[in-house]
Amino acid sequence: KRGKANTMPPPCSLLCRLATLLCVWALCQAQLDTKLPPGTPIIQLRLAGDKHKHYEGRVEVYYNGEWGTVCDDDFSIHAANVVCRELGYVEAVSWSPSSKYGKGEGRIWLDNVHCSGLERTLAQCESNGFGVSDCKHSEDVGVVCSQRRIAGFKFISTLTNNVEDVRIRAISSQRKRVPMTEGYLEVKDGGKWRQICDLEWTEMNSRVICGMYGFPGEKRYNTKVYKKKNYWGFGVNCTGNEASLHGCKLGHKVELRGNTTCEKGLPVVVNCVPGRAFAPSHAQGFSKAYRVEQPLVRLRGGANIGEGRVEVLKNGEWGTVCDDSWNLEAATVVCRELGFGSAKEALTGGKLGQGMGPVHMNEVKCSGFEKSLTECYFNRDALGCSHEEDAAVRCNVPAMGFQNRLRLSGGRNPFEGRVEVLAEKNGSLVWGTVCSDSWGTIEATVVCRQLGLGFANNAFQETWYWSGDVSADDVVMSGVRCSGTEMTLAQCLHHGKHLDCPRGGGRFAAGVSCSETAPDLVLNAQVVEHTTYLEDRPMYILQCANEEHCLSSSAAAATSSSYRRLLRFSSQIHNNGLTDFRPRAAHNSWIWHECHRHYHSMEVFTHYDLLSLNGTKVAEGHKASFCLEDTQCEEGIEKRYECANFGQQGITVGCWDTYRHDIDCQWIDVTDVVPGDYIFQVVINPNFEVAESDYTNNVMKCRCRYDGHRIWMYNCYIGERPEITGYNIIECDGHLSCSKPFCLWMTTFQRGLNSEKINA
């Protein structure tokens, strides 16, 4: 072979190059798999500081019995890759100088670190030597690692031993329970599952385990049903604030002595308490719908269960939280308060959509053990904070198996298809379709949430173009009506076993398409409140408005010389979502209205109603979307939609569409209304024609007083007004506190001060 190569030296082929790369890879793997060279310092790494995700943070090194930091001088992406791989992540995404994650404490162990990227540990990289540095902690380096973990990587970082995985294994009597809340805690080491001796196990350890599995709390268990088996050789030591077992430290070594191992103890068992939405019910199996029970904090705009923008209630008004100092500890308090586990991510920068109204909290600092976010220290001065800085969370939620009972079939991609449900029929479980009668966007929203596919994009009542499983053509669910808060389609109202579907399944089965993002329309309540007035307008110039049904029914009999009294106002509709709001109807199907000489892309875009105090409608109006466009946008955002010349219609993210008070149909005809107190209501996208991330903020209500000549509009608010008789956050000496209509003792936490009790 060598002789042939000398006589015929062809250029290296693709196969040759591939072989060379494989050899290099094999050498690298061999280098990584070998033991550390003699004399290599033994270190341990962790990511610490003001971080938002468990895979990012300030790089800290444990050496010679002390934790210290790494200086950013000469640090590179190669060094970041070494750090991330040493921590079990596939690679580094980026690194940050100048103490982005806060200043560390203690020694600065490493400075002028030079890595090739192939080192197995940071200790193998060239540097000035341990403890040799001229840096300050303002130069502490941080990294962001890839979320992907190295397959089979040992889970808990220690100096000499690691584990590969962790699980809760239920005993036989508990295995059919959903969610599984109790069982042995087992770790996988050397390919074998082993139990942990409970001699040094604490409630803080159980708190971390339950949190990572989506449960907000833990409780005692019956020790008599559990027996000793194969033990692991170490204990575990958690502070209780870790997002997962990955962040805990290794405990004392356990001497393995066969049947006498952990002789005075038992295997660790955890017994977790599920949140209310996930708790089994003897009568119903599960709670009917996903409802946030805590009145002071809520999540909005999230695509999946357990995520969203954080909003808090103060003085009867919902507002957002500024992301300054927002971290996993604060996010975990929110998650546990709402019945979820610990936080997976603390999101910043309005990543799950921007809110409206005030910013109630800034620079929130939590220990992680508070019962409510309102107990954390915070700065009530939100100057400089905009909704671009709204904080959000993603929480750990229990494994409920919801995705196993629903599927999409026949679509072009995993985000669309015919909806098929696993249902019981003649004593066995079979797949079948859902009747499309009354099927709409709200029902599609529940399907997408149940499958973890985000928001609904469209709801389909015909699916003949999707070739689903023929054996699943039969209808197994009909009459589905959802409120939009359900976690599963089965929790929606439906006919049960008494199916009624005249059109049948097959080509007329229900279908959906899902999207990871969605628009979110919100009306500016202040603009409505500040622009309201009455106008008496002659009937002869209202003919076009009358043709478009913008006047009350009595206008049909009115003479051209008579007048109509109109309640006029401006509306400013913002898109605070993560994608543009577009009409559902295609461009070529818009309806031309000859009288006003324009197209309607949505026949009903808003409803305007005047209600009595008991909710009875006394007058109404509606606005067709003759022109959805970007009237104005936030700084740095370009307008994309305008109606001129039959242009594309829509509202761009970060822009708003203003309907001025002086255009046709921007009113309610109150000619027949008698003087009194009323409720003025505006509903955007009332028929849910276009999918949004949040429909609860599509309704605006105001109190209204009419004396027959003048009108007053006041106390306008978005969504449902909180119950005045329930717990509510009020301003108390400049701090948020809990209140009740009667006298009680309450605790208020003052920023920078110890908690004190005051008489309400």
Short mmCIF file of N, CA, C and O in Angstrom, two decimals, residues 203-295:
data_model
loop_
_atom_site.label_atom_id
_atom_site.label_comp_id
_atom_site.label_asym_id
_atom_site.label_seq_id
_atom_site.Cartn_x
_atom_site.Cartn_y
_atom_site.Cartn_z
N GLU A 203 -35.16 17.61 55.13
CA GLU A 203 -36.33 18.12 54.43
C GLU A 203 -35.92 19.00 53.25
O GLU A 203 -36.65 19.09 52.25
N MET A 204 -34.77 19.67 53.36
CA MET A 204 -34.30 20.51 52.27
C MET A 204 -33.99 19.67 51.03
O MET A 204 -34.23 20.09 49.90
N ASN A 205 -33.45 18.47 51.25
CA ASN A 205 -33.18 17.58 50.12
C ASN A 205 -34.49 17.17 49.44
O ASN A 205 -34.61 17.18 48.21
N SER A 206 -35.50 16.82 50.25
CA SER A 206 -36.79 16.43 49.69
C SER A 206 -37.43 17.61 48.96
O SER A 206 -38.09 17.43 47.92
N ARG A 207 -37.25 18.80 49.50
CA ARG A 207 -37.80 20.00 48.86
C ARG A 207 -37.25 20.16 47.45
O ARG A 207 -37.99 20.47 46.50
N VAL A 208 -35.96 19.94 47.29
CA VAL A 208 -35.32 20.07 45.97
C VAL A 208 -35.84 19.01 45.01
O VAL A 208 -36.18 19.30 43.86
N ILE A 209 -35.93 17.76 45.49
CA ILE A 209 -36.41 16.67 44.63
C ILE A 209 -37.84 16.92 44.19
O ILE A 209 -38.19 16.82 43.00
N CYS A 210 -38.71 17.28 45.13
CA CYS A 210 -40.11 17.54 44.77
C CYS A 210 -40.22 18.71 43.81
O CYS A 210 -41.01 18.69 42.86
N GLY A 211 -39.41 19.76 44.05
CA GLY A 211 -39.43 20.92 43.17
C GLY A 211 -39.04 20.60 41.75
O GLY A 211 -39.67 21.07 40.79
N MET A 212 -38.03 19.74 41.57
CA MET A 212 -37.58 19.43 40.21
C MET A 212 -38.57 18.53 39.48
O MET A 212 -38.59 18.49 38.25
N TYR A 213 -39.45 17.85 40.24
CA TYR A 213 -40.48 17.02 39.63
C TYR A 213 -41.83 17.74 39.53
O TYR A 213 -42.84 17.12 39.20
N GLY A 214 -41.85 19.06 39.82
CA GLY A 214 -43.05 19.85 39.58
C GLY A 214 -43.98 19.99 40.76
O GLY A 214 -45.13 20.43 40.59
N PHE A 215 -43.52 19.67 41.98
CA PHE A 215 -44.38 19.73 43.16
C PHE A 215 -43.92 20.85 44.09
O PHE A 215 -42.73 20.99 44.35
N PRO A 216 -44.87 21.64 44.64
CA PRO A 216 -44.48 22.78 45.47
C PRO A 216 -44.08 22.41 46.89
O PRO A 216 -43.47 23.22 47.59
N GLY A 217 -44.42 21.21 47.37
CA GLY A 217 -44.12 20.87 48.76
C GLY A 217 -43.89 19.40 48.96
O GLY A 217 -43.97 18.59 48.02
N GLU A 218 -43.57 19.03 50.20
CA GLU A 218 -43.31 17.64 50.57
C GLU A 218 -43.96 17.34 51.92
O GLU A 218 -44.29 18.26 52.67
N LYS A 219 -44.15 16.05 52.24
CA LYS A 219 -44.76 15.69 53.52
C LYS A 219 -44.20 14.33 53.97
O LYS A 219 -43.44 13.67 53.25
N ARG A 220 -44.59 13.91 55.16
CA ARG A 220 -44.12 12.64 55.72
C ARG A 220 -44.76 11.45 54.99
O ARG A 220 -45.76 11.60 54.31
N TYR A 221 -44.17 10.28 55.17
CA TYR A 221 -44.67 9.08 54.52
C TYR A 221 -44.68 7.92 55.52
O TYR A 221 -44.07 7.99 56.60
N ASN A 222 -45.33 6.84 55.15
CA ASN A 222 -45.41 5.65 55.99
C ASN A 222 -44.16 4.79 55.77
O ASN A 222 -43.98 4.19 54.71
N THR A 223 -43.29 4.72 56.78
CA THR A 223 -42.00 4.02 56.62
C THR A 223 -42.16 2.50 56.59
O THR A 223 -41.26 1.80 56.15
N LYS A 224 -43.31 1.98 57.04
CA LYS A 224 -43.45 0.53 57.17
C LYS A 224 -43.51 -0.20 55.84
O LYS A 224 -43.25 -1.41 55.78
N VAL A 225 -43.87 0.48 54.77
CA VAL A 225 -44.04 -0.21 53.48
C VAL A 225 -42.76 -0.23 52.65
O VAL A 225 -42.74 -0.79 51.55
N TYR A 226 -41.69 0.37 53.16
CA TYR A 226 -40.45 0.45 52.39
C TYR A 226 -39.36 -0.43 53.00
O TYR A 226 -39.21 -0.51 54.22
N LYS A 227 -38.58 -1.09 52.13
CA LYS A 227 -37.56 -2.04 52.57
C LYS A 227 -36.20 -1.65 52.03
O LYS A 227 -36.08 -0.96 51.02
N LYS A 228 -35.16 -2.13 52.71
CA LYS A 228 -33.79 -1.86 52.29
C LYS A 228 -33.44 -2.66 51.04
O LYS A 228 -33.86 -3.80 50.89
N LYS A 229 -32.63 -2.02 50.18
CA LYS A 229 -32.15 -2.73 48.99
C LYS A 229 -30.70 -2.36 48.75
O LYS A 229 -29.92 -2.25 49.69
N ASN A 230 -30.30 -2.12 47.49
CA ASN A 230 -28.92 -1.77 47.16
C ASN A 230 -28.68 -0.29 47.39
O ASN A 230 -29.39 0.55 46.85
N TYR A 231 -27.68 0.04 48.20
CA TYR A 231 -27.42 1.43 48.54
C TYR A 231 -26.32 2.02 47.67
O TYR A 231 -25.42 1.32 47.19
N TRP A 232 -26.40 3.32 47.51
CA TRP A 232 -25.35 4.11 46.86
C TRP A 232 -24.32 4.48 47.92
O TRP A 232 -24.64 4.56 49.11
N GLY A 233 -23.11 4.77 47.50
CA GLY A 233 -22.02 4.96 48.45
C GLY A 233 -21.88 6.36 49.02
O GLY A 233 -20.87 6.64 49.69
N PHE A 234 -22.85 7.24 48.77
CA PHE A 234 -22.73 8.62 49.26
C PHE A 234 -24.08 9.16 49.69
O PHE A 234 -25.13 8.68 49.28
N GLY A 235 -24.03 10.18 50.52
CA GLY A 235 -25.21 10.96 50.85
C GLY A 235 -25.28 12.19 49.96
O GLY A 235 -24.41 12.43 49.12
N VAL A 236 -26.33 12.97 50.12
CA VAL A 236 -26.53 14.19 49.33
C VAL A 236 -26.84 15.33 50.28
O VAL A 236 -27.55 15.15 51.27
N ASN A 237 -26.30 16.51 49.99
CA ASN A 237 -26.50 17.66 50.86
C ASN A 237 -27.01 18.84 50.04
O ASN A 237 -26.29 19.42 49.24
N CYS A 238 -28.29 19.21 50.22
CA CYS A 238 -28.90 20.33 49.50
C CYS A 238 -29.26 21.45 50.49
O CYS A 238 -29.57 21.19 51.64
N THR A 239 -29.23 22.67 50.01
CA THR A 239 -29.64 23.81 50.83
C THR A 239 -31.14 24.03 50.77
O THR A 239 -31.70 24.72 51.61
N GLY A 240 -31.79 23.48 49.75
CA GLY A 240 -33.22 23.68 49.55
C GLY A 240 -33.55 24.68 48.46
O GLY A 240 -34.68 24.80 48.04
N ASN A 241 -32.54 25.41 48.01
CA ASN A 241 -32.76 26.43 46.99
C ASN A 241 -32.34 25.98 45.60
O ASN A 241 -32.52 26.72 44.63
N GLU A 242 -31.76 24.80 45.50
CA GLU A 242 -31.30 24.33 44.20
C GLU A 242 -32.47 24.04 43.28
O GLU A 242 -33.54 23.58 43.71
N ALA A 243 -32.28 24.32 41.98
CA ALA A 243 -33.34 24.07 41.00
C ALA A 243 -33.51 22.58 40.73
O ALA A 243 -34.58 22.14 40.32
N SER A 244 -32.46 21.81 40.95
CA SER A 244 -32.53 20.36 40.75
C SER A 244 -31.43 19.72 41.57
O SER A 244 -30.60 20.40 42.19
N LEU A 245 -31.42 18.39 41.59
CA LEU A 245 -30.38 17.67 42.34
C LEU A 245 -28.99 17.97 41.79
O LEU A 245 -28.00 17.82 42.50
N HIS A 246 -28.94 18.41 40.55
CA HIS A 246 -27.66 18.76 39.92
C HIS A 246 -26.91 19.81 40.72
O HIS A 246 -25.68 19.84 40.73
N GLY A 247 -27.63 20.70 41.40
CA GLY A 247 -26.96 21.78 42.13
C GLY A 247 -26.56 21.42 43.54
O GLY A 247 -25.92 22.23 44.22
N CYS A 248 -26.93 20.24 44.04
CA CYS A 248 -26.60 19.85 45.41
C CYS A 248 -25.16 19.33 45.52
O CYS A 248 -24.56 18.92 44.54
N LYS A 249 -24.66 19.34 46.74
CA LYS A 249 -23.30 18.84 46.99
C LYS A 249 -23.35 17.39 47.45
O LYS A 249 -24.37 16.90 47.92
N LEU A 250 -22.21 16.72 47.32
CA LEU A 250 -22.09 15.34 47.76
C LEU A 250 -21.99 15.31 49.28
O LEU A 250 -21.32 16.13 49.89
N GLY A 251 -22.71 14.36 49.90
CA GLY A 251 -22.64 14.21 51.34
C GLY A 251 -21.51 13.28 51.75
O GLY A 251 -20.58 13.01 50.98
N HIS A 252 -21.60 12.77 52.97
CA HIS A 252 -20.56 11.88 53.48
C HIS A 252 -20.59 10.53 52.76
O HIS A 252 -21.63 10.09 52.27
N LYS A 253 -19.43 9.90 52.75
CA LYS A 253 -19.33 8.58 52.13
C LYS A 253 -20.02 7.54 53.01
O LYS A 253 -19.92 7.57 54.24
N VAL A 254 -20.74 6.62 52.39
CA VAL A 254 -21.44 5.56 53.10
C VAL A 254 -20.67 4.26 52.92
O VAL A 254 -20.35 3.86 51.79
N GLU A 255 -20.34 3.61 54.02
CA GLU A 255 -19.60 2.35 53.94
C GLU A 255 -20.55 1.23 53.52
O GLU A 255 -21.54 0.96 54.19
N LEU A 256 -20.24 0.63 52.38
CA LEU A 256 -21.11 -0.43 51.84
C LEU A 256 -20.71 -1.77 52.45
O LEU A 256 -19.61 -2.29 52.21
N ARG A 257 -21.62 -2.36 53.27
CA ARG A 257 -21.33 -3.60 53.98
C ARG A 257 -22.42 -4.63 53.77
O ARG A 257 -22.88 -5.28 54.69
N GLY A 258 -22.88 -4.72 52.52
CA GLY A 258 -23.90 -5.72 52.20
C GLY A 258 -25.20 -5.44 52.92
O GLY A 258 -25.72 -4.32 52.90
N ASN A 259 -25.75 -6.46 53.59
CA ASN A 259 -27.04 -6.31 54.26
C ASN A 259 -26.99 -5.40 55.47
O ASN A 259 -28.03 -4.98 55.99
N THR A 260 -25.78 -5.10 55.96
CA THR A 260 -25.67 -4.23 57.15
C THR A 260 -25.41 -2.78 56.78
O THR A 260 -25.20 -1.95 57.66
N THR A 261 -25.42 -2.45 55.48
CA THR A 261 -25.27 -1.06 55.05
C THR A 261 -26.45 -0.24 55.55
O THR A 261 -27.60 -0.69 55.48
N CYS A 262 -26.18 0.97 56.04
CA CYS A 262 -27.23 1.86 56.55
C CYS A 262 -28.08 1.13 57.58
O CYS A 262 -29.32 1.18 57.56
N GLU A 263 -27.39 0.45 58.53
CA GLU A 263 -28.07 -0.43 59.47
C GLU A 263 -29.06 0.32 60.35
O GLU A 263 -30.12 -0.20 60.72
N LYS A 264 -28.74 1.57 60.68
CA LYS A 264 -29.61 2.36 61.56
C LYS A 264 -30.58 3.25 60.79
O LYS A 264 -31.30 4.05 61.38
N GLY A 265 -30.59 3.09 59.48
CA GLY A 265 -31.46 3.92 58.67
C GLY A 265 -32.29 3.12 57.69
O GLY A 265 -32.37 1.89 57.76
N LEU A 266 -32.90 3.85 56.76
CA LEU A 266 -33.74 3.26 55.72
C LEU A 266 -33.42 3.94 54.40
O LEU A 266 -32.75 4.98 54.37
N PRO A 267 -33.92 3.38 53.28
CA PRO A 267 -33.73 4.09 52.01
C PRO A 267 -34.49 5.41 52.01
O PRO A 267 -35.55 5.53 52.62
N VAL A 268 -33.94 6.40 51.31
CA VAL A 268 -34.62 7.69 51.20
C VAL A 268 -35.90 7.52 50.39
O VAL A 268 -35.90 6.94 49.30
N VAL A 269 -36.98 8.02 50.94
CA VAL A 269 -38.27 8.04 50.26
C VAL A 269 -38.75 9.49 50.25
O VAL A 269 -38.65 10.18 51.27
N VAL A 270 -39.25 9.96 49.12
CA VAL A 270 -39.82 11.30 49.06
C VAL A 270 -41.32 11.17 48.85
O VAL A 270 -41.79 10.29 48.14
N ASN A 271 -42.06 12.06 49.50
CA ASN A 271 -43.52 12.10 49.37
C ASN A 271 -43.90 13.55 49.09
O ASN A 271 -43.85 14.40 49.98
N CYS A 272 -44.23 13.83 47.85
CA CYS A 272 -44.43 15.21 47.41
C CYS A 272 -45.91 15.59 47.44
O CYS A 272 -46.78 14.74 47.28
N VAL A 273 -46.17 16.87 47.63
CA VAL A 273 -47.53 17.40 47.64
C VAL A 273 -47.79 18.13 46.32
O VAL A 273 -47.13 19.13 46.03
N PRO A 274 -48.72 17.65 45.50
CA PRO A 274 -48.99 18.33 44.22
C PRO A 274 -49.76 19.61 44.42
O PRO A 274 -50.47 19.79 45.41
N GLY A 275 -49.63 20.53 43.47
CA GLY A 275 -50.44 21.74 43.48
C GLY A 275 -51.90 21.40 43.24
O GLY A 275 -52.25 20.31 42.76
N ARG A 276 -52.77 22.35 43.56
CA ARG A 276 -54.22 22.09 43.51
C ARG A 276 -54.68 21.64 42.12
O ARG A 276 -55.53 20.77 41.99
N ALA A 277 -54.10 22.23 41.07
CA ALA A 277 -54.54 21.89 39.71
C ALA A 277 -54.18 20.46 39.32
O ALA A 277 -54.77 19.90 38.40
N PHE A 278 -53.19 19.86 40.02
CA PHE A 278 -52.72 18.52 39.66
C PHE A 278 -53.13 17.47 40.68
O PHE A 278 -52.80 16.30 40.50
N ALA A 279 -53.79 17.89 41.76
CA ALA A 279 -54.13 16.95 42.82
C ALA A 279 -55.28 16.05 42.41
O ALA A 279 -56.28 16.53 41.88
N PRO A 280 -55.17 14.73 42.63
CA PRO A 280 -56.28 13.83 42.31
C PRO A 280 -57.50 14.15 43.17
O PRO A 280 -57.38 14.56 44.32
N SER A 281 -58.68 13.98 42.57
CA SER A 281 -59.93 14.19 43.29
C SER A 281 -60.70 12.87 43.29
O SER A 281 -60.82 12.22 42.26
N HIS A 282 -61.19 12.48 44.45
CA HIS A 282 -61.91 11.20 44.53
C HIS A 282 -63.16 11.20 43.66
O HIS A 282 -63.57 10.18 43.12
N ALA A 283 -63.75 12.38 43.49
CA ALA A 283 -65.01 12.44 42.75
C ALA A 283 -64.79 12.57 41.25
O ALA A 283 -65.51 11.98 40.46
N GLN A 284 -63.76 13.33 40.85
CA GLN A 284 -63.64 13.67 39.44
C GLN A 284 -62.35 13.16 38.80
O GLN A 284 -62.19 13.26 37.60
N GLY A 285 -61.45 12.62 39.60
CA GLY A 285 -60.17 12.21 39.03
C GLY A 285 -59.17 13.34 39.06
O GLY A 285 -58.08 13.18 39.54
N PHE A 286 -59.55 14.51 38.56
CA PHE A 286 -58.70 15.70 38.59
C PHE A 286 -59.59 16.93 38.66
O PHE A 286 -60.77 16.88 38.32
N SER A 287 -59.00 18.03 39.08
CA SER A 287 -59.76 19.27 39.07
C SER A 287 -60.15 19.60 37.64
O SER A 287 -59.43 19.29 36.71
N LYS A 288 -61.30 20.22 37.46
CA LYS A 288 -61.88 20.39 36.14
C LYS A 288 -61.06 21.30 35.24
O LYS A 288 -61.09 21.17 34.03
N ALA A 289 -60.41 22.28 35.79
CA ALA A 289 -59.70 23.22 34.95
C ALA A 289 -58.49 23.75 35.68
O ALA A 289 -58.39 23.67 36.89
N TYR A 290 -57.56 24.28 34.89
CA TYR A 290 -56.36 24.88 35.46
C TYR A 290 -56.70 26.29 35.92
O TYR A 290 -56.95 27.17 35.13
N ARG A 291 -56.76 26.46 37.25
CA ARG A 291 -57.12 27.77 37.79
C ARG A 291 -56.06 28.18 38.80
O ARG A 291 -55.75 27.42 39.71
N VAL A 292 -55.53 29.36 38.66
CA VAL A 292 -54.60 29.88 39.64
C VAL A 292 -55.39 30.30 40.87
O VAL A 292 -56.24 31.18 40.79
N GLU A 293 -55.15 29.64 42.00
CA GLU A 293 -55.94 29.89 43.18
C GLU A 293 -55.45 31.11 43.96
O GLU A 293 -56.20 31.74 44.67
N GLN A 294 -54.16 31.42 43.88
CA GLN A 294 -53.63 32.56 44.60
C GLN A 294 -54.08 33.85 43.94
O GLN A 294 -53.89 34.03 42.75
N PRO A 295 -54.65 34.79 44.69
CA PRO A 295 -55.17 36.00 44.08
C PRO A 295 -54.13 37.09 43.87
O PRO A 295 -54.42 38.08 43.23
#
